[in-house]
C-alpha cells in the first residue's frame, strides 16, 4: 500500500480541511484510491512549525485548540514558522502549499514551490499567485526533476475545470472561454437584485464569511484576473501576465443598473474571459456584463462558479460547480495527489514493460 508523506505549508481553512479529511477518510482512500496520506510536517505563520518523521496525528492537529505559537508545544515543534526549513528538510514526498495569494509577485508561495521542486518534492497548491505568475518556470523545474506541479484548485476550487478541459476536450479545438469565477462578487450581485445597495450587499457577504474585511480583490475583479491568466495560459497556450488582462469590477454598478437589466430580461454578472484572436494572439478581459436570461451563465447564482468553454467542434461546453469552500478546495488538493499517484502508477507500468 502506497503512503505519501506530506508537508502542509499554511494551516488555515484549506489545509486544516485536508487534515480533517485525512483523519476520517484515509481507510477509504486506501481502499478506493490505492494510497493514504501521512502528515510529517506543518508550518503556519500563526501557529509555528513542526516536523515529525513518523507522522503527526491529523485528529490532534485539528482538534487541539492551539494558541499563537502553539506548535512549539509539540515534539519537534517551534513557536516560529520556518517554511524554508520545513520544505527543504521535512521527509515529505509532496508539499501542499496553501498560503495567502500575493497578486503582485506571487511570493512567498513561488519560493515555496521552487524550494520543493529543487529538493525533490512534488507540489500541489490552491494558491493562484505562483500559478498566474510563475507557472511555466515551475512546470519546467518539475519536469527537469521528474516531479509534478499540480494546481487544479487555483481556479473554481474543487470543480475540475482545468483537468476536465485538458483530459476530455482534446481535439475539440478550444477557442476561448467566459466564466463566473468569483463567488463573492456573484453573491453580491444577487443580493443587489434582491434590493440591497452595493455597500449593504458587501456587508452581508462579509458577515456570512464570503468576503474579506477588505473585499477589493473580489469586487474589483483582481481575483478573477488571476484566474483568467491561469486558464488562458493553461488551456489556450497563452503567455499572459496579470497586467495584460483588462480589469473592471462591480463596484460602480448601481441599483438602477440592476433594475434596468431586470426590465430588459437580463442579469449583470462579473465575467472573466479570454479568446484566441484571428492573428493567433490571446486576449483576456474581466468586466461586468449584462447577460440575457437564456445565457448559460445568467442562471448561476450565489457563490457558485461556472465557465463556458467555446470550442470549434462542440460549441459551448459549460462546467458548473462550487468555487469556494474549505472542504471543496481541500478536495482539489486531493484530486491533484490522485493525479500524481496515477501518473506514477502509469510510469511504473511503462518501466515494467
Short mmCIF file of C-alpha atoms in Angstrom, two decimals:
data_model
loop_
_atom_site.label_atom_id
_atom_site.label_comp_id
_atom_site.label_asym_id
_atom_site.label_seq_id
_atom_site.Cartn_x
_atom_site.Cartn_y
_atom_site.Cartn_z
CA UNK A 1 0.00 0.00 0.00
CA UNK A 2 1.37 3.41 -1.02
CA UNK A 3 1.72 6.05 1.70
CA UNK A 4 2.56 9.60 0.70
CA UNK A 5 4.27 11.74 3.31
CA UNK A 6 3.04 15.31 3.01
CA UNK A 7 4.07 18.65 4.49
CA UNK A 8 1.41 21.33 4.90
CA UNK A 9 2.57 24.90 4.27
CA UNK A 10 -0.11 27.08 5.82
CA UNK A 11 -2.68 25.69 8.24
CA UNK A 12 -5.66 27.90 7.56
CA UNK A 13 -9.03 26.75 6.29
CA UNK A 14 -7.92 24.69 3.29
CA UNK A 15 -5.04 22.68 4.75
CA UNK A 16 -6.96 22.25 8.00
CA UNK A 17 -9.83 20.83 5.95
CA UNK A 18 -7.39 18.47 4.22
CA UNK A 19 -6.22 17.31 7.66
CA UNK A 20 -9.87 16.69 8.60
CA UNK A 21 -10.30 14.52 5.52
CA UNK A 22 -7.10 12.62 6.32
CA UNK A 23 -8.35 11.99 9.88
CA UNK A 24 -11.59 10.48 8.63
CA UNK A 25 -11.05 9.22 5.07
CA UNK A 26 -7.63 7.55 4.97
CA UNK A 27 -9.04 3.98 5.21
CA UNK A 28 -11.45 4.75 2.37
CA UNK A 29 -8.68 6.26 0.25
CA UNK A 30 -6.53 3.17 0.83
CA UNK A 31 -9.38 1.03 -0.49
CA UNK A 32 -10.62 3.23 -3.34
CA UNK A 33 -7.58 5.25 -4.44
CA UNK A 34 -4.68 2.97 -3.57
CA UNK A 35 -2.89 5.31 -1.20
CA UNK A 36 -3.09 7.04 2.16
CA UNK A 37 -1.64 10.34 3.36
CA UNK A 38 0.69 10.87 6.31
CA UNK A 39 1.35 14.41 7.60
CA UNK A 40 5.02 14.69 8.55
CA UNK A 41 5.30 18.48 8.88
CA UNK A 42 3.23 21.64 9.18
CA UNK A 43 4.26 25.28 9.06
CA UNK A 44 1.95 28.21 9.74
CA UNK A 45 2.65 31.91 10.36
CA UNK A 46 0.40 31.99 13.42
CA UNK A 47 0.96 28.53 14.93
CA UNK A 48 4.65 27.94 14.19
CA UNK A 49 6.13 24.79 12.67
CA UNK A 50 6.61 21.14 13.50
CA UNK A 51 8.37 18.15 11.91
CA UNK A 52 7.69 14.53 12.85
CA UNK A 53 9.33 11.95 10.55
CA UNK A 54 6.94 9.23 11.75
CA UNK A 55 3.90 11.39 11.18
CA UNK A 56 1.61 13.75 13.08
CA UNK A 57 -1.84 12.67 14.19
CA UNK A 58 -4.27 14.54 11.94
CA UNK A 59 -7.04 14.38 14.54
CA UNK A 60 -4.81 16.01 17.15
CA UNK A 61 -3.84 18.78 14.73
CA UNK A 62 -7.44 19.73 14.03
CA UNK A 63 -8.89 19.23 17.49
CA UNK A 64 -6.17 20.79 19.65
CA UNK A 65 -7.02 24.38 20.47
CA UNK A 66 -3.59 25.78 19.68
CA UNK A 67 -2.93 29.41 20.52
CA UNK A 68 -0.32 31.59 18.79
CA UNK A 69 2.94 29.62 18.52
CA UNK A 70 1.12 26.50 19.69
CA UNK A 71 3.15 24.10 17.55
CA UNK A 72 6.04 24.85 19.90
CA UNK A 73 4.29 22.62 22.45
CA UNK A 74 4.70 19.57 20.20
CA UNK A 75 7.72 17.29 19.98
CA UNK A 76 9.81 18.54 17.08
CA UNK A 77 7.92 21.82 17.11
CA UNK A 78 8.77 25.51 17.20
CA UNK A 79 6.69 28.57 18.01
CA UNK A 80 8.13 30.20 14.88
CA UNK A 81 7.12 29.38 11.33
CA UNK A 82 10.05 28.21 9.24
CA UNK A 83 8.64 27.43 5.82
CA UNK A 84 12.00 27.14 4.10
CA UNK A 85 13.41 24.60 6.57
CA UNK A 86 10.18 22.58 6.58
CA UNK A 87 10.03 22.47 2.79
CA UNK A 88 13.70 21.65 2.26
CA UNK A 89 14.28 19.19 5.12
CA UNK A 90 10.99 17.50 6.02
CA UNK A 91 10.85 13.86 4.86
CA UNK A 92 7.91 14.65 2.58
CA UNK A 93 7.04 13.31 -0.85
CA UNK A 94 4.57 16.13 -1.51
CA UNK A 95 4.46 19.76 -0.38
CA UNK A 96 0.90 21.08 0.00
CA UNK A 97 1.11 24.85 -0.48
CA UNK A 98 -1.93 26.77 0.78
CA UNK A 99 -0.66 30.14 1.96
CA UNK A 100 -2.13 33.54 1.09
CA UNK A 101 -2.25 34.76 -2.51
CA UNK A 102 0.05 37.65 -3.41
CA UNK A 103 -1.24 39.00 -6.77
CA UNK A 104 1.85 41.16 -7.39
CA UNK A 105 4.77 38.73 -7.45
CA UNK A 106 3.31 35.50 -6.04
CA UNK A 107 5.70 35.47 -3.09
CA UNK A 108 6.38 33.77 -0.78
CA UNK A 109 4.43 30.97 -2.47
CA UNK A 110 6.58 31.00 -5.62
CA UNK A 111 9.66 30.39 -3.48
CA UNK A 112 7.84 27.68 -1.53
CA UNK A 113 7.08 25.82 -4.76
CA UNK A 114 10.57 26.39 -6.14
CA UNK A 115 12.29 25.09 -2.97
CA UNK A 116 10.12 21.98 -3.00
CA UNK A 117 10.81 21.13 -6.63
CA UNK A 118 14.52 21.81 -6.21
CA UNK A 119 14.69 19.36 -3.30
CA UNK A 120 12.84 16.50 -4.97
CA UNK A 121 9.31 17.04 -3.74
CA UNK A 122 6.08 17.21 -5.72
CA UNK A 123 3.89 20.29 -5.22
CA UNK A 124 0.13 20.65 -5.04
CA UNK A 125 -1.31 24.11 -4.44
CA UNK A 126 -4.53 26.09 -4.37
CA UNK A 127 -2.58 29.34 -4.49
CA UNK A 128 -3.35 31.48 -7.55
CA UNK A 129 -0.24 33.63 -7.19
CA UNK A 130 2.51 31.21 -8.24
CA UNK A 131 0.31 29.69 -10.95
CA UNK A 132 -0.63 33.01 -12.56
CA UNK A 133 2.86 34.50 -12.27
CA UNK A 134 5.38 31.64 -12.45
CA UNK A 135 3.58 28.52 -13.73
CA UNK A 136 5.87 27.93 -16.71
CA UNK A 137 9.05 28.23 -14.66
CA UNK A 138 7.67 25.87 -12.03
CA UNK A 139 6.37 23.35 -14.57
CA UNK A 140 9.75 23.35 -16.31
CA UNK A 141 11.51 22.85 -12.97
CA UNK A 142 9.19 19.98 -12.12
CA UNK A 143 9.79 18.33 -15.49
CA UNK A 144 13.58 18.58 -15.22
CA UNK A 145 13.44 16.90 -11.81
CA UNK A 146 10.88 14.23 -12.74
CA UNK A 147 8.27 15.77 -10.45
CA UNK A 148 4.74 17.16 -10.61
CA UNK A 149 3.44 20.69 -10.08
CA UNK A 150 -0.36 20.47 -9.78
CA UNK A 151 -2.83 23.31 -9.17
CA UNK A 152 -6.39 22.28 -10.01
CA UNK A 153 -7.75 24.20 -7.02
CA UNK A 154 -6.35 27.54 -8.19
CA UNK A 155 -9.50 28.04 -10.30
CA UNK A 156 -13.05 27.07 -9.27
CA UNK A 157 -11.95 25.34 -6.09
CA UNK A 158 -12.75 21.61 -6.29
CA UNK A 159 -14.61 21.83 -9.60
CA UNK A 160 -12.13 20.27 -12.05
CA UNK A 161 -12.22 22.77 -14.89
CA UNK A 162 -8.51 22.60 -15.80
CA UNK A 163 -8.13 18.83 -15.74
CA UNK A 164 -11.55 18.22 -17.27
CA UNK A 165 -10.83 20.53 -20.19
CA UNK A 166 -7.38 19.08 -20.80
CA UNK A 167 -8.35 15.43 -20.44
CA UNK A 168 -11.79 15.35 -22.05
CA UNK A 169 -11.81 18.10 -24.69
CA UNK A 170 -8.68 17.14 -26.59
CA UNK A 171 -9.29 17.77 -30.29
CA UNK A 172 -12.39 19.90 -29.69
CA UNK A 173 -10.31 22.99 -30.58
CA UNK A 174 -10.84 25.41 -27.73
CA UNK A 175 -11.22 28.98 -28.99
CA UNK A 176 -11.88 30.79 -25.73
CA UNK A 177 -13.86 30.84 -22.52
CA UNK A 178 -16.02 33.06 -20.35
CA UNK A 179 -16.89 32.41 -16.75
CA UNK A 180 -18.19 33.46 -13.37
CA UNK A 181 -15.01 32.85 -11.41
CA UNK A 182 -15.59 34.70 -8.14
CA UNK A 183 -18.39 33.59 -5.83
CA UNK A 184 -18.22 36.68 -3.63
CA UNK A 185 -18.96 39.14 -6.43
CA UNK A 186 -21.66 36.82 -7.77
CA UNK A 187 -23.32 36.69 -4.34
CA UNK A 188 -23.20 40.49 -4.06
CA UNK A 189 -24.83 40.96 -7.47
CA UNK A 190 -27.55 38.50 -6.49
CA UNK A 191 -28.30 40.41 -3.29
CA UNK A 192 -28.42 43.66 -5.26
CA UNK A 193 -31.06 42.03 -7.45
CA UNK A 194 -32.92 41.45 -4.20
CA UNK A 195 -32.91 45.18 -3.49
CA UNK A 196 -29.76 45.77 -1.40
CA UNK A 197 -27.42 48.58 -2.39
CA UNK A 198 -23.79 47.69 -3.11
CA UNK A 199 -22.44 48.63 0.34
CA UNK A 200 -25.16 46.65 2.15
CA UNK A 201 -24.62 43.62 -0.09
CA UNK A 202 -20.87 43.71 0.61
CA UNK A 203 -21.53 43.96 4.36
CA UNK A 204 -23.82 40.92 4.23
CA UNK A 205 -21.20 38.98 2.25
CA UNK A 206 -18.64 39.83 4.93
CA UNK A 207 -20.98 38.77 7.73
CA UNK A 208 -21.54 35.41 6.02
CA UNK A 209 -17.83 34.87 5.52
CA UNK A 210 -17.93 35.17 1.70
CA UNK A 211 -16.00 38.45 1.62
CA UNK A 212 -12.82 39.50 3.41
CA UNK A 213 -12.61 42.57 5.63
CA UNK A 214 -11.06 44.23 2.57
CA UNK A 215 -13.20 42.98 -0.35
CA UNK A 216 -11.22 44.82 -3.02
CA UNK A 217 -9.73 41.74 -4.70
CA UNK A 218 -13.19 40.28 -5.19
CA UNK A 219 -15.32 43.28 -6.11
CA UNK A 220 -12.72 44.99 -8.33
CA UNK A 221 -12.06 41.80 -10.30
CA UNK A 222 -8.43 41.25 -9.28
CA UNK A 223 -9.11 37.70 -8.11
CA UNK A 224 -10.84 36.89 -11.40
CA UNK A 225 -7.97 38.41 -13.38
CA UNK A 226 -5.52 35.90 -11.89
CA UNK A 227 -7.88 33.04 -12.77
CA UNK A 228 -8.26 34.31 -16.34
CA UNK A 229 -4.47 34.31 -16.67
CA UNK A 230 -4.26 30.76 -15.33
CA UNK A 231 -6.97 29.39 -17.64
CA UNK A 232 -5.75 31.29 -20.70
CA UNK A 233 -2.18 30.12 -20.25
CA UNK A 234 -3.12 26.55 -19.39
CA UNK A 235 -5.94 25.91 -21.87
CA UNK A 236 -5.17 28.31 -24.73
CA UNK A 237 -1.38 28.17 -24.62
CA UNK A 238 -1.15 31.90 -23.95
CA UNK A 239 1.65 33.69 -22.13
CA UNK A 240 -0.42 36.30 -20.37
CA UNK A 241 0.61 38.15 -17.24
CA UNK A 242 -1.95 39.68 -14.89
CA UNK A 243 -1.21 43.18 -16.17
CA UNK A 244 -2.09 42.03 -19.72
CA UNK A 245 -5.73 41.42 -18.74
CA UNK A 246 -8.11 44.39 -18.81
CA UNK A 247 -9.88 44.51 -15.46
CA UNK A 248 -13.04 46.26 -14.21
CA UNK A 249 -15.05 45.25 -11.16
CA UNK A 250 -18.64 45.60 -9.97
CA UNK A 251 -18.30 48.49 -7.50
CA UNK A 252 -19.67 51.05 -9.97
CA UNK A 253 -22.91 49.16 -10.64
CA UNK A 254 -25.93 50.83 -9.06
CA UNK A 255 -29.37 49.55 -8.12
CA UNK A 256 -30.64 51.47 -11.15
CA UNK A 257 -28.33 49.41 -13.38
CA UNK A 258 -29.60 46.20 -11.78
CA UNK A 259 -33.24 47.25 -12.21
CA UNK A 260 -32.64 48.25 -15.82
CA UNK A 261 -31.24 44.80 -16.55
CA UNK A 262 -34.23 43.14 -14.88
CA UNK A 263 -36.61 45.14 -17.06
CA UNK A 264 -34.61 44.05 -20.11
CA UNK A 265 -34.85 40.38 -19.03
CA UNK A 266 -31.14 40.19 -18.41
CA UNK A 267 -28.77 39.97 -15.45
CA UNK A 268 -25.42 41.52 -14.52
CA UNK A 269 -22.52 39.13 -13.96
CA UNK A 270 -18.81 39.70 -13.42
CA UNK A 271 -17.30 37.80 -16.34
CA UNK A 272 -13.72 36.69 -16.80
CA UNK A 273 -12.92 35.72 -20.37
CA UNK A 274 -10.20 35.05 -22.89
CA UNK A 275 -10.31 34.48 -26.63
CA UNK A 276 -7.88 33.47 -29.33
CA UNK A 277 -7.94 36.23 -31.95
CA UNK A 278 -7.62 35.84 -35.72
CA UNK A 279 -3.90 36.63 -35.54
CA UNK A 280 -3.38 33.82 -33.00
CA UNK A 281 -2.86 36.07 -30.01
CA UNK A 282 -4.90 35.52 -26.85
CA UNK A 283 -6.54 38.47 -25.11
CA UNK A 284 -8.15 38.44 -21.67
CA UNK A 285 -10.77 40.59 -20.01
CA UNK A 286 -12.58 40.97 -16.69
CA UNK A 287 -15.68 43.16 -16.62
CA UNK A 288 -19.35 43.23 -15.60
CA UNK A 289 -21.59 42.11 -18.43
CA UNK A 290 -25.33 42.21 -18.90
CA UNK A 291 -26.32 38.69 -19.95
CA UNK A 292 -29.70 37.70 -21.40
CA UNK A 293 -31.54 35.28 -19.11
CA UNK A 294 -31.14 32.45 -21.63
CA UNK A 295 -27.34 32.70 -21.46
CA UNK A 296 -25.88 29.61 -19.73
CA UNK A 297 -24.12 31.79 -17.14
CA UNK A 298 -27.08 34.03 -16.32
CA UNK A 299 -28.69 31.48 -14.00
CA UNK A 300 -25.55 30.81 -11.94
CA UNK A 301 -26.35 32.19 -8.50
CA UNK A 302 -24.79 32.64 -5.08
CA UNK A 303 -21.20 31.52 -4.52
CA UNK A 304 -21.37 29.01 -7.38
CA UNK A 305 -18.83 29.32 -10.20
CA UNK A 306 -19.16 28.34 -13.84
CA UNK A 307 -17.15 28.56 -17.03
CA UNK A 308 -18.31 28.14 -20.61
CA UNK A 309 -15.61 26.75 -22.90
CA UNK A 310 -16.06 27.81 -26.52
CA UNK A 311 -14.94 25.01 -28.84
CA UNK A 312 -14.86 24.65 -32.62
CA UNK A 313 -16.37 21.17 -32.74
CA UNK A 314 -18.78 21.11 -29.77
CA UNK A 315 -19.79 24.72 -29.44
CA UNK A 316 -20.13 25.91 -25.86
CA UNK A 317 -19.48 23.44 -23.02
CA UNK A 318 -20.36 24.78 -19.57
CA UNK A 319 -18.89 23.45 -16.33
CA UNK A 320 -20.63 24.49 -13.10
CA UNK A 321 -19.69 23.77 -9.50
CA UNK A 322 -18.54 25.17 -6.17
CA UNK A 323 -15.98 27.91 -6.49
CA UNK A 324 -15.17 28.17 -2.80
CA UNK A 325 -15.39 26.31 0.47
CA UNK A 326 -12.88 24.64 2.77
CA UNK A 327 -13.75 21.03 2.02
CA UNK A 328 -14.32 21.71 -1.68
CA UNK A 329 -10.90 23.32 -2.04
CA UNK A 330 -9.26 20.58 0.04
CA UNK A 331 -10.78 18.11 -2.41
CA UNK A 332 -8.91 19.90 -5.20
CA UNK A 333 -5.66 19.15 -3.36
CA UNK A 334 -6.71 15.51 -3.07
CA UNK A 335 -7.50 15.39 -6.79
CA UNK A 336 -4.01 16.70 -7.53
CA UNK A 337 -2.49 13.97 -5.36
CA UNK A 338 -4.65 11.40 -7.16
CA UNK A 339 -3.24 12.72 -10.46
CA UNK A 340 0.32 12.34 -9.15
CA UNK A 341 -0.41 8.83 -7.89
CA UNK A 342 -1.95 7.75 -11.19
CA UNK A 343 0.90 9.23 -13.22
CA UNK A 344 3.46 7.39 -11.12
CA UNK A 345 1.49 4.16 -11.43
CA UNK A 346 1.46 4.54 -15.20
CA UNK A 347 5.19 5.26 -15.23
CA UNK A 348 5.73 2.08 -13.24
CA UNK A 349 3.77 0.07 -15.79
CA UNK A 350 5.88 1.52 -18.62
CA UNK A 351 9.08 0.62 -16.79
CA UNK A 352 7.82 -2.92 -16.18
CA UNK A 353 7.01 -3.30 -19.87
#
